[in-house]
């Protein structure tokens, strides 16, 4: 059974940093791209970033480019989202999601974690 | 970026009756491999999105057959043949043809 578990969320001041972790289980992690999607309180879904299965390719939404960094450690079946220069509008639940192929597109995200809440506030 | 537009944004359905949601994309979602990369999710209250339909009309593992998807190019529809109480939540369409991945605004389904 596929299982994704996010951790590392919390309250951070504007301008601060936070690193989210997504631990994966139940599939061959190194064979699949992984993604982060966020949802601001009461709002819809917003794609944030994706990393290829090898980790060699990464892509970001314009809203986070230059501030967020996605990475993965296939030895630990883990994907990370390093977030810097956080702003109030980064407040959201951050979901990690599995991409059903090695490359970043095309393909529906088939499994999602429960999410980690990040609150940016002073 | 591909813009995804859902209608309606809210829907009130009677148990046992059908319901449908429309999703339109600003560009064709047809890939050179012949597949169309449009999928549907249901997000139940307090839960992450769950995949219902991928590549327009394929039900994901474990999804009841009362859910069906149709469409082509830029116009797509999710249909629920007989709504049940457990179907409440917000439905999203998503295009995964190209980056950035984009979602529709969501359609909130409530039960009468």
PDB file of C-alpha atoms in Angstrom:
ATOM      1  CA  UNK A   1       0.000   0.000   0.000  1.00  0.00           C
ATOM      2  CA  UNK A   2       1.348   3.402  -0.968  1.00  0.00           C
ATOM      3  CA  UNK A   3       1.843   5.741   1.944  1.00  0.00           C
ATOM      4  CA  UNK A   4       3.095   9.333   1.970  1.00  0.00           C
ATOM      5  CA  UNK A   5       3.647  11.186   5.213  1.00  0.00           C
ATOM      6  CA  UNK A   6       4.557  14.863   5.387  1.00  0.00           C
ATOM      7  CA  UNK A   7       6.259  16.477   8.351  1.00  0.00           C
ATOM      8  CA  UNK A   8       8.025  19.694   9.230  1.00  0.00           C
ATOM      9  CA  UNK A   9       5.143  22.122   9.076  1.00  0.00           C
ATOM     10  CA  UNK A  10       4.557  24.800  11.684  1.00  0.00           C
ATOM     11  CA  UNK A  11       4.437  28.495  12.446  1.00  0.00           C
ATOM     12  CA  UNK A  12       7.201  30.672  10.997  1.00  0.00           C
ATOM     13  CA  UNK A  13       7.690  34.427  10.821  1.00  0.00           C
ATOM     14  CA  UNK A  14       7.675  36.291   7.517  1.00  0.00           C
ATOM     15  CA  UNK A  15      11.094  36.039   5.942  1.00  0.00           C
ATOM     16  CA  UNK A  16      11.847  32.806   7.752  1.00  0.00           C
ATOM     17  CA  UNK A  17      12.629  29.326   6.504  1.00  0.00           C
ATOM     18  CA  UNK A  18      11.161  25.874   6.902  1.00  0.00           C
ATOM     19  CA  UNK A  19      11.889  22.439   5.447  1.00  0.00           C
ATOM     20  CA  UNK A  20       9.124  19.981   4.722  1.00  0.00           C
ATOM     21  CA  UNK A  21       9.778  16.252   4.491  1.00  0.00           C
ATOM     22  CA  UNK A  22       7.701  13.608   2.779  1.00  0.00           C
ATOM     23  CA  UNK A  23       8.442  10.000   3.690  1.00  0.00           C
ATOM     24  CA  UNK A  24       7.279   7.475   1.114  1.00  0.00           C
ATOM     25  CA  UNK A  25       6.519   3.772   1.450  1.00  0.00           C
ATOM     26  CA  UNK A  26       4.831   0.998  -0.465  1.00  0.00           C
ATOM     27  CA  UNK A  27       6.373   1.553  -3.888  1.00  0.00           C
ATOM     28  CA  UNK A  28       9.791   1.694  -5.543  1.00  0.00           C
ATOM     29  CA  UNK A  29      10.511   5.326  -4.722  1.00  0.00           C
ATOM     30  CA  UNK A  30      13.433   5.745  -7.109  1.00  0.00           C
ATOM     31  CA  UNK A  31      11.195   4.930 -10.107  1.00  0.00           C
ATOM     32  CA  UNK A  32       8.801   7.844  -9.712  1.00  0.00           C
ATOM     33  CA  UNK A  33       8.789  11.599  -9.869  1.00  0.00           C
ATOM     34  CA  UNK A  34       7.375  13.394  -6.839  1.00  0.00           C
ATOM     35  CA  UNK A  35       5.547  16.684  -6.458  1.00  0.00           C
ATOM     36  CA  UNK A  36       4.356  19.246  -3.922  1.00  0.00           C
ATOM     37  CA  UNK A  37       0.921  20.865  -4.138  1.00  0.00           C
ATOM     38  CA  UNK A  38      -0.447  23.399  -1.658  1.00  0.00           C
ATOM     39  CA  UNK A  39      -3.837  24.610  -0.536  1.00  0.00           C
ATOM     40  CA  UNK A  40      -4.326  27.925   1.208  1.00  0.00           C
ATOM     41  CA  UNK A  41      -7.033  27.936   3.895  1.00  0.00           C
ATOM     42  CA  UNK A  42     -10.443  27.671   2.261  1.00  0.00           C
ATOM     43  CA  UNK A  43      -8.942  27.845  -1.238  1.00  0.00           C
ATOM     44  CA  UNK A  44      -8.245  25.536  -4.145  1.00  0.00           C
ATOM     45  CA  UNK A  45      -5.222  23.489  -5.107  1.00  0.00           C
ATOM     46  CA  UNK A  46      -2.009  25.120  -6.366  1.00  0.00           C
ATOM     47  CA  UNK A  47       0.862  23.178  -7.872  1.00  0.00           C
ATOM     48  CA  UNK A  48       4.203  24.130  -6.292  1.00  0.00           C
ATOM     49  CA  UNK A  49       7.054  21.961  -7.554  1.00  0.00           C
ATOM     50  CA  UNK A  50       8.053  18.628  -9.062  1.00  0.00           C
ATOM     51  CA  UNK A  51      11.236  16.549  -9.170  1.00  0.00           C
ATOM     52  CA  UNK A  52      12.035  13.754 -11.594  1.00  0.00           C
ATOM     53  CA  UNK A  53      12.721  10.208 -10.439  1.00  0.00           C
ATOM     54  CA  UNK A  54      16.478  10.663 -10.767  1.00  0.00           C
ATOM     55  CA  UNK A  55      16.413  14.049  -9.072  1.00  0.00           C
ATOM     56  CA  UNK A  56      18.197  15.605 -12.016  1.00  0.00           C
ATOM     57  CA  UNK A  57      15.263  17.769 -13.087  1.00  0.00           C
ATOM     58  CA  UNK A  58      13.253  20.141 -10.935  1.00  0.00           C
ATOM     59  CA  UNK A  59      10.537  22.642 -11.753  1.00  0.00           C
ATOM     60  CA  UNK A  60       8.726  25.330  -9.791  1.00  0.00           C
ATOM     61  CA  UNK A  61       5.652  27.504  -9.909  1.00  0.00           C
ATOM     62  CA  UNK A  62       6.486  31.135 -10.614  1.00  0.00           C
ATOM     63  CA  UNK A  63       5.101  32.061  -7.191  1.00  0.00           C
ATOM     64  CA  UNK A  64       7.868  30.120  -5.405  1.00  0.00           C
ATOM     65  CA  UNK A  65      10.722  30.136  -7.901  1.00  0.00           C
ATOM     66  CA  UNK A  66      13.970  31.313  -6.335  1.00  0.00           C
ATOM     67  CA  UNK A  67      12.627  30.796  -2.810  1.00  0.00           C
ATOM     68  CA  UNK A  68      11.755  27.072  -2.667  1.00  0.00           C
ATOM     69  CA  UNK A  69      13.970  24.085  -3.456  1.00  0.00           C
ATOM     70  CA  UNK A  70      12.776  20.547  -4.005  1.00  0.00           C
ATOM     71  CA  UNK A  71      15.133  17.605  -3.509  1.00  0.00           C
ATOM     72  CA  UNK A  72      15.022  13.892  -2.828  1.00  0.00           C
ATOM     73  CA  UNK A  73      17.016  11.189  -1.079  1.00  0.00           C
ATOM     74  CA  UNK A  74      16.240   7.861  -2.682  1.00  0.00           C
ATOM     75  CA  UNK A  75      18.293   6.014  -0.066  1.00  0.00           C
ATOM     76  CA  UNK A  76      15.729   7.193   2.502  1.00  0.00           C
ATOM     77  CA  UNK A  77      12.626   7.249   0.262  1.00  0.00           C
ATOM     78  CA  UNK A  78      12.179  10.901   1.099  1.00  0.00           C
ATOM     79  CA  UNK A  79      11.416  14.101  -0.766  1.00  0.00           C
ATOM     80  CA  UNK A  80      12.028  17.544   0.682  1.00  0.00           C
ATOM     81  CA  UNK A  81      10.775  21.067   0.132  1.00  0.00           C
ATOM     82  CA  UNK A  82      13.125  23.730   1.470  1.00  0.00           C
ATOM     83  CA  UNK A  83      11.246  27.005   1.801  1.00  0.00           C
ATOM     84  CA  UNK A  84      12.994  30.359   2.318  1.00  0.00           C
ATOM     85  CA  UNK A  85      11.916  34.006   2.417  1.00  0.00           C
ATOM     86  CA  UNK A  86       8.456  32.868   3.427  1.00  0.00           C
ATOM     87  CA  UNK A  87       5.542  35.236   3.006  1.00  0.00           C
ATOM     88  CA  UNK A  88       2.050  35.369   4.461  1.00  0.00           C
ATOM     89  CA  UNK A  89       0.625  34.130   1.166  1.00  0.00           C
ATOM     90  CA  UNK A  90       2.686  30.932   1.488  1.00  0.00           C
ATOM     91  CA  UNK A  91       0.389  29.916   4.355  1.00  0.00           C
ATOM     92  CA  UNK A  92      -1.174  26.653   3.257  1.00  0.00           C
ATOM     93  CA  UNK A  93      -1.409  22.924   3.714  1.00  0.00           C
ATOM     94  CA  UNK A  94       1.390  21.385   1.667  1.00  0.00           C
ATOM     95  CA  UNK A  95       0.699  17.972   0.140  1.00  0.00           C
ATOM     96  CA  UNK A  96       3.297  15.704  -1.390  1.00  0.00           C
ATOM     97  CA  UNK A  97       2.047  13.597  -4.258  1.00  0.00           C
ATOM     98  CA  UNK A  98       3.375  10.722  -6.305  1.00  0.00           C
ATOM     99  CA  UNK A  99       3.680  11.097 -10.075  1.00  0.00           C
ATOM    100  CA  UNK A 100       2.973   7.804 -11.892  1.00  0.00           C
ATOM    101  CA  UNK A 101       6.106   7.925 -14.045  1.00  0.00           C
ATOM    102  CA  UNK A 102       9.841   8.715 -13.966  1.00  0.00           C
ATOM    103  CA  UNK A 103       9.497  12.022 -15.722  1.00  0.00           C
ATOM    104  CA  UNK A 104       7.602  15.061 -14.427  1.00  0.00           C
ATOM    105  CA  UNK A 105       4.814  15.018 -17.013  1.00  0.00           C
ATOM    106  CA  UNK A 106       2.465  13.765 -18.222  1.00  0.00           C
ATOM    107  CA  UNK A 107       0.447  11.874 -15.643  1.00  0.00           C
ATOM    108  CA  UNK A 108      -2.174  12.284 -12.940  1.00  0.00           C
ATOM    109  CA  UNK A 109      -0.908  12.407  -9.367  1.00  0.00           C
ATOM    110  CA  UNK A 110      -2.148   9.081  -8.077  1.00  0.00           C
ATOM    111  CA  UNK A 111      -1.352   9.168  -4.358  1.00  0.00           C
ATOM    112  CA  UNK A 112      -1.267  12.077  -1.923  1.00  0.00           C
ATOM    113  CA  UNK A 113      -0.129  12.511   1.645  1.00  0.00           C
ATOM    114  CA  UNK A 114      -2.299  13.963   4.387  1.00  0.00           C
ATOM    115  CA  UNK A 115      -0.524  17.310   4.206  1.00  0.00           C
ATOM    116  CA  UNK A 116       1.507  19.573   6.484  1.00  0.00           C
ATOM    117  CA  UNK A 117       0.246  22.971   7.594  1.00  0.00           C
ATOM    118  CA  UNK A 118       2.629  25.892   7.168  1.00  0.00           C
ATOM    119  CA  UNK A 119       1.578  29.163   8.775  1.00  0.00           C
ATOM    120  CA  UNK A 120       3.554  32.300   8.014  1.00  0.00           C
ATOM    121  CA  UNK A 121       2.713  34.987  10.537  1.00  0.00           C
ATOM    122  CA  UNK A 122       4.325  37.368  12.979  1.00  0.00           C
TER     123      UNK A 122
ATOM    124  CA  UNK B   1      -0.206  28.348 -18.573  1.00  0.00           C
ATOM    125  CA  UNK B   2      -3.256  26.206 -19.288  1.00  0.00           C
ATOM    126  CA  UNK B   3      -6.328  27.646 -17.586  1.00  0.00           C
ATOM    127  CA  UNK B   4      -8.883  25.170 -16.269  1.00  0.00           C
ATOM    128  CA  UNK B   5     -12.463  26.382 -15.800  1.00  0.00           C
ATOM    129  CA  UNK B   6     -15.068  24.352 -13.919  1.00  0.00           C
ATOM    130  CA  UNK B   7     -18.819  24.791 -13.844  1.00  0.00           C
ATOM    131  CA  UNK B   8     -20.804  24.921 -11.715  1.00  0.00           C
ATOM    132  CA  UNK B   9     -18.820  26.006  -8.660  1.00  0.00           C
ATOM    133  CA  UNK B  10     -21.413  24.529  -6.359  1.00  0.00           C
ATOM    134  CA  UNK B  11     -23.930  21.770  -6.809  1.00  0.00           C
ATOM    135  CA  UNK B  12     -26.739  20.450  -4.665  1.00  0.00           C
ATOM    136  CA  UNK B  13     -27.723  16.905  -5.528  1.00  0.00           C
ATOM    137  CA  UNK B  14     -30.445  14.531  -4.423  1.00  0.00           C
ATOM    138  CA  UNK B  15     -29.345  11.061  -3.298  1.00  0.00           C
ATOM    139  CA  UNK B  16     -29.926   8.548  -6.037  1.00  0.00           C
ATOM    140  CA  UNK B  17     -30.057  11.221  -8.733  1.00  0.00           C
ATOM    141  CA  UNK B  18     -27.338  11.990 -11.284  1.00  0.00           C
ATOM    142  CA  UNK B  19     -24.951  14.923 -11.160  1.00  0.00           C
ATOM    143  CA  UNK B  20     -22.386  16.286 -13.564  1.00  0.00           C
ATOM    144  CA  UNK B  21     -19.523  18.767 -13.554  1.00  0.00           C
ATOM    145  CA  UNK B  22     -17.946  20.424 -16.549  1.00  0.00           C
ATOM    146  CA  UNK B  23     -14.295  21.323 -16.999  1.00  0.00           C
ATOM    147  CA  UNK B  24     -12.886  23.308 -19.897  1.00  0.00           C
ATOM    148  CA  UNK B  25      -9.217  23.859 -20.663  1.00  0.00           C
ATOM    149  CA  UNK B  26      -7.760  26.839 -22.505  1.00  0.00           C
ATOM    150  CA  UNK B  27      -5.701  24.505 -24.714  1.00  0.00           C
ATOM    151  CA  UNK B  28      -6.094  20.980 -25.960  1.00  0.00           C
ATOM    152  CA  UNK B  29      -4.905  18.363 -23.470  1.00  0.00           C
ATOM    153  CA  UNK B  30      -4.128  15.836 -26.181  1.00  0.00           C
ATOM    154  CA  UNK B  31      -0.547  14.562 -25.974  1.00  0.00           C
ATOM    155  CA  UNK B  32       1.518  13.317 -28.894  1.00  0.00           C
ATOM    156  CA  UNK B  33       1.226   9.824 -27.399  1.00  0.00           C
ATOM    157  CA  UNK B  34      -2.481   9.910 -28.220  1.00  0.00           C
ATOM    158  CA  UNK B  35      -3.652  10.205 -24.627  1.00  0.00           C
ATOM    159  CA  UNK B  36      -5.446  13.171 -23.125  1.00  0.00           C
ATOM    160  CA  UNK B  37      -4.154  14.232 -19.737  1.00  0.00           C
ATOM    161  CA  UNK B  38      -7.199  15.360 -17.836  1.00  0.00           C
ATOM    162  CA  UNK B  39      -8.032  13.901 -14.452  1.00  0.00           C
ATOM    163  CA  UNK B  40     -10.573  14.390 -11.676  1.00  0.00           C
ATOM    164  CA  UNK B  41     -10.119  14.443  -7.913  1.00  0.00           C
ATOM    165  CA  UNK B  42     -12.502  14.450  -4.981  1.00  0.00           C
ATOM    166  CA  UNK B  43     -11.385  16.165  -1.806  1.00  0.00           C
ATOM    167  CA  UNK B  44     -13.543  15.155   1.116  1.00  0.00           C
ATOM    168  CA  UNK B  45     -13.620  17.500   4.121  1.00  0.00           C
ATOM    169  CA  UNK B  46     -10.398  17.291   6.104  1.00  0.00           C
ATOM    170  CA  UNK B  47      -8.748  14.912   3.656  1.00  0.00           C
ATOM    171  CA  UNK B  48      -6.289  15.149   0.767  1.00  0.00           C
ATOM    172  CA  UNK B  49      -7.504  14.917  -2.806  1.00  0.00           C
ATOM    173  CA  UNK B  50      -8.181  11.392  -4.023  1.00  0.00           C
ATOM    174  CA  UNK B  51      -7.840  10.442  -7.658  1.00  0.00           C
ATOM    175  CA  UNK B  52     -11.119   9.403  -9.274  1.00  0.00           C
ATOM    176  CA  UNK B  53     -10.522   9.516 -13.023  1.00  0.00           C
ATOM    177  CA  UNK B  54      -7.342   9.779 -15.105  1.00  0.00           C
ATOM    178  CA  UNK B  55      -6.813  10.271 -18.839  1.00  0.00           C
ATOM    179  CA  UNK B  56     -10.389  11.555 -19.215  1.00  0.00           C
ATOM    180  CA  UNK B  57     -12.274   8.342 -18.625  1.00  0.00           C
ATOM    181  CA  UNK B  58     -10.236   5.757 -16.699  1.00  0.00           C
ATOM    182  CA  UNK B  59     -11.414   5.049 -13.177  1.00  0.00           C
ATOM    183  CA  UNK B  60      -8.622   4.787 -10.649  1.00  0.00           C
ATOM    184  CA  UNK B  61      -8.299   1.693  -8.475  1.00  0.00           C
ATOM    185  CA  UNK B  62     -11.205   1.284  -6.084  1.00  0.00           C
ATOM    186  CA  UNK B  63     -13.350   4.063  -7.533  1.00  0.00           C
ATOM    187  CA  UNK B  64     -17.030   3.095  -7.760  1.00  0.00           C
ATOM    188  CA  UNK B  65     -18.441   2.688 -11.242  1.00  0.00           C
ATOM    189  CA  UNK B  66     -21.056   5.361 -10.600  1.00  0.00           C
ATOM    190  CA  UNK B  67     -18.263   7.816 -11.424  1.00  0.00           C
ATOM    191  CA  UNK B  68     -17.483   8.297 -15.100  1.00  0.00           C
ATOM    192  CA  UNK B  69     -15.525  10.761 -17.164  1.00  0.00           C
ATOM    193  CA  UNK B  70     -15.872  11.830 -20.754  1.00  0.00           C
ATOM    194  CA  UNK B  71     -14.729  14.464 -23.208  1.00  0.00           C
ATOM    195  CA  UNK B  72     -11.927  15.317 -25.545  1.00  0.00           C
ATOM    196  CA  UNK B  73      -9.680  18.171 -26.558  1.00  0.00           C
ATOM    197  CA  UNK B  74     -10.716  21.021 -24.280  1.00  0.00           C
ATOM    198  CA  UNK B  75     -14.160  19.990 -22.974  1.00  0.00           C
ATOM    199  CA  UNK B  76     -14.617  17.389 -20.256  1.00  0.00           C
ATOM    200  CA  UNK B  77     -17.338  16.107 -17.953  1.00  0.00           C
ATOM    201  CA  UNK B  78     -17.439  14.145 -14.723  1.00  0.00           C
ATOM    202  CA  UNK B  79     -20.719  12.323 -14.114  1.00  0.00           C
ATOM    203  CA  UNK B  80     -22.037  10.644 -11.031  1.00  0.00           C
ATOM    204  CA  UNK B  81     -24.831   8.302 -12.078  1.00  0.00           C
ATOM    205  CA  UNK B  82     -26.443   8.078  -8.634  1.00  0.00           C
ATOM    206  CA  UNK B  83     -25.192  10.441  -5.975  1.00  0.00           C
ATOM    207  CA  UNK B  84     -24.570   9.038  -2.525  1.00  0.00           C
ATOM    208  CA  UNK B  85     -24.063  10.839   0.773  1.00  0.00           C
ATOM    209  CA  UNK B  86     -20.368   9.886   0.809  1.00  0.00           C
ATOM    210  CA  UNK B  87     -19.804  11.808  -2.436  1.00  0.00           C
ATOM    211  CA  UNK B  88     -19.882  15.189  -0.668  1.00  0.00           C
ATOM    212  CA  UNK B  89     -16.785  17.297  -1.026  1.00  0.00           C
ATOM    213  CA  UNK B  90     -14.997  19.406  -3.577  1.00  0.00           C
ATOM    214  CA  UNK B  91     -14.267  18.064  -7.053  1.00  0.00           C
ATOM    215  CA  UNK B  92     -11.271  19.314  -9.007  1.00  0.00           C
ATOM    216  CA  UNK B  93     -10.191  18.759 -12.564  1.00  0.00           C
ATOM    217  CA  UNK B  94      -6.476  18.902 -13.262  1.00  0.00           C
ATOM    218  CA  UNK B  95      -4.386  18.968 -16.405  1.00  0.00           C
ATOM    219  CA  UNK B  96      -1.098  17.084 -16.268  1.00  0.00           C
ATOM    220  CA  UNK B  97      -0.131  17.581 -19.896  1.00  0.00           C
ATOM    221  CA  UNK B  98       2.430  20.266 -19.234  1.00  0.00           C
ATOM    222  CA  UNK B  99       4.006  22.318 -16.497  1.00  0.00           C
ATOM    223  CA  UNK B 100       2.832  24.181 -14.601  1.00  0.00           C
ATOM    224  CA  UNK B 101       0.215  21.641 -13.566  1.00  0.00           C
ATOM    225  CA  UNK B 102      -3.064  23.521 -13.207  1.00  0.00           C
ATOM    226  CA  UNK B 103      -6.349  22.820 -11.473  1.00  0.00           C
ATOM    227  CA  UNK B 104      -9.898  23.968 -11.903  1.00  0.00           C
ATOM    228  CA  UNK B 105     -11.361  26.178  -9.179  1.00  0.00           C
ATOM    229  CA  UNK B 106     -13.235  23.274  -7.637  1.00  0.00           C
ATOM    230  CA  UNK B 107     -16.923  22.333  -7.511  1.00  0.00           C
ATOM    231  CA  UNK B 108     -18.504  21.874  -4.106  1.00  0.00           C
ATOM    232  CA  UNK B 109     -21.063  19.070  -4.017  1.00  0.00           C
ATOM    233  CA  UNK B 110     -23.608  19.006  -1.243  1.00  0.00           C
ATOM    234  CA  UNK B 111     -26.446  16.593  -0.664  1.00  0.00           C
ATOM    235  CA  UNK B 112     -30.003  17.859  -0.462  1.00  0.00           C
TER     236      UNK B 112
END
